[in-house]
XYZ file of C-alpha atoms in Angstrom:
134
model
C -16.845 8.596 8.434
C -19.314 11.293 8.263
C -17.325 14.020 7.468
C -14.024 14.933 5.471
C -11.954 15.909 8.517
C -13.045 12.184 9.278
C -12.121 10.791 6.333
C -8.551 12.910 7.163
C -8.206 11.381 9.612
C -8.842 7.836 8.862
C -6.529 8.671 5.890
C -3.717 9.688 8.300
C -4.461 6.355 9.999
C -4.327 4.292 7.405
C -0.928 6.299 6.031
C 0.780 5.380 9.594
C -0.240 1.565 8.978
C 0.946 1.216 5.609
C 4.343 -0.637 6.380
C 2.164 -3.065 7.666
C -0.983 -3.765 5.078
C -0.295 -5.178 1.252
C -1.053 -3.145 -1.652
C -3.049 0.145 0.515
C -2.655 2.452 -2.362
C -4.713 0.082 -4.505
C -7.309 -0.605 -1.870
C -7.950 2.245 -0.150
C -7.868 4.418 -3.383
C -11.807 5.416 -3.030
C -10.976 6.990 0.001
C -7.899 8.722 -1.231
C -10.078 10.007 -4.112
C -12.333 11.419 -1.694
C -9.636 13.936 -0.394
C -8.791 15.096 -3.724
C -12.618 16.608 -3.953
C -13.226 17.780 -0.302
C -16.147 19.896 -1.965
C -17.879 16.984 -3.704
C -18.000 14.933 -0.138
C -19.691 11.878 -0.817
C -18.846 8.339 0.596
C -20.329 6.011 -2.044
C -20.183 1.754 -1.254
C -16.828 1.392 -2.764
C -15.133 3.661 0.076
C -17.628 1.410 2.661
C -16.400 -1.649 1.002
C -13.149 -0.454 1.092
C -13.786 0.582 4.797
C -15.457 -2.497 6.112
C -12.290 -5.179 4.224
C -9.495 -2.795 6.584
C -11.282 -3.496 9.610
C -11.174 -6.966 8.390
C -7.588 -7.277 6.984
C -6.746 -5.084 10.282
C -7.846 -7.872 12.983
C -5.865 -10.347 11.056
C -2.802 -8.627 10.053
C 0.178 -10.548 9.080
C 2.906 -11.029 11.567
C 6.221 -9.252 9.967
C 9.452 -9.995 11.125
C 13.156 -8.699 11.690
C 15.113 -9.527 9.013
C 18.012 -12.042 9.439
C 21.018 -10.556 7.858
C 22.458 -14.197 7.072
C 19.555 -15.189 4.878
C 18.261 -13.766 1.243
C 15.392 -11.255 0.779
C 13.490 -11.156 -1.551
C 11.611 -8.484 -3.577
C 8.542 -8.690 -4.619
C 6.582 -5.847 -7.007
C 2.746 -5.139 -7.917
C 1.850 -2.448 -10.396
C -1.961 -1.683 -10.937
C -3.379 0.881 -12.746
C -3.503 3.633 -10.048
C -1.002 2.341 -7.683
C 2.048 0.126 -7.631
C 3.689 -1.797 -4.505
C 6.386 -4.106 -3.039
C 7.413 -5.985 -0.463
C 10.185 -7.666 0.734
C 9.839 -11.290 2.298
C 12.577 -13.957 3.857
C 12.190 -17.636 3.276
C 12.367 -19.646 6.186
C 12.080 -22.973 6.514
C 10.102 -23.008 3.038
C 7.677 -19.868 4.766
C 7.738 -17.220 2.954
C 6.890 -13.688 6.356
C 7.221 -10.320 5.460
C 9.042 -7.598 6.316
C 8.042 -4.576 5.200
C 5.619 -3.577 3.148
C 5.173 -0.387 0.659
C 2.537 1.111 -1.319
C 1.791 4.585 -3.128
C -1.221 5.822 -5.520
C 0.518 7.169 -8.994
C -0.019 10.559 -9.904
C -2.285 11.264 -13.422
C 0.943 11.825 -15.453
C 2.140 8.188 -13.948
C -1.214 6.202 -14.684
C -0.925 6.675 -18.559
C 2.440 5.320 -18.288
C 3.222 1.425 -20.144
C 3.201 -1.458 -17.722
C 6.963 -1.560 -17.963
C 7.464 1.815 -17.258
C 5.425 1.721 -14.494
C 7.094 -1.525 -13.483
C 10.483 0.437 -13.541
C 8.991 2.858 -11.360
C 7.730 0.774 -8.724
C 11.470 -0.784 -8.579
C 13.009 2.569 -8.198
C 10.302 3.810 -5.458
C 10.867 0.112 -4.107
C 14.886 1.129 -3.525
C 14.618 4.347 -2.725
C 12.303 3.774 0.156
C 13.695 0.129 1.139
C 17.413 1.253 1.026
C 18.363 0.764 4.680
C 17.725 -3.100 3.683
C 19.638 -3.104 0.537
């Protein structure tokens, strides 16, 4: 991307995908920062590195599936220090596929949060936005 309406829009791309890629707050948070400062436009090597691993990740993604109401899911949670995520994953046959997938960058009041707070958060964001499979 050349420009920020570029960047917008590769933003707004990336957004639509996020049920299916791990963690996208916490890797695509150089190009995130990048639309906080439109004015200050510069795409620096960690938004190409950042860049170049989605078209990577993005010709491999993993396969999710439909959920099997008969059988367990299972949670699980990542907190970093600018974004926190979850997914939710059914065991079959000793294979642990995915389901769904959720990610979201914290705000600047929620990075100087504890771990456990922010751990508490990323539960509560986890069932508020996974409730249909609760």
């Amino acid at each position: 991307p050349q420009t920020v309406k570029e960047v917008q829009r590769l933003a707004g791309r990336l957004v639509s995908l996020s049920r299916f890629i791990p963690r996208l707050a916490e890797k695509a948070g150089p190009i995130f920062t990048l639309l906080r400062k439109p004015k200050n436009f510069e795409w620096i090597a960690q938004c190409e590195e950042a860049f170049k691993s989605f078209k990577a990740f993005l010709t491999t993604l993993p396969i999710l599936q439909r959920p099997d109401h008969k059988a367990d899911l299972l949670l699980y949670l990542a907190v970093a220090k600018s974004a926190i995520s979850a997914i939710i994953v059914q065991e079959h046959q000793r294979v642990q596929t995915p389901i769904y997938f959720i990610s979201r960058v914290l705000q600047n009041t929620e990075k100087r949060y504890q771990m456990i707070e922010k751990m508490a958060l990323a539960l509560v964001t986890a069932t508020w936005r996974l409730r249909p499979y609760f």
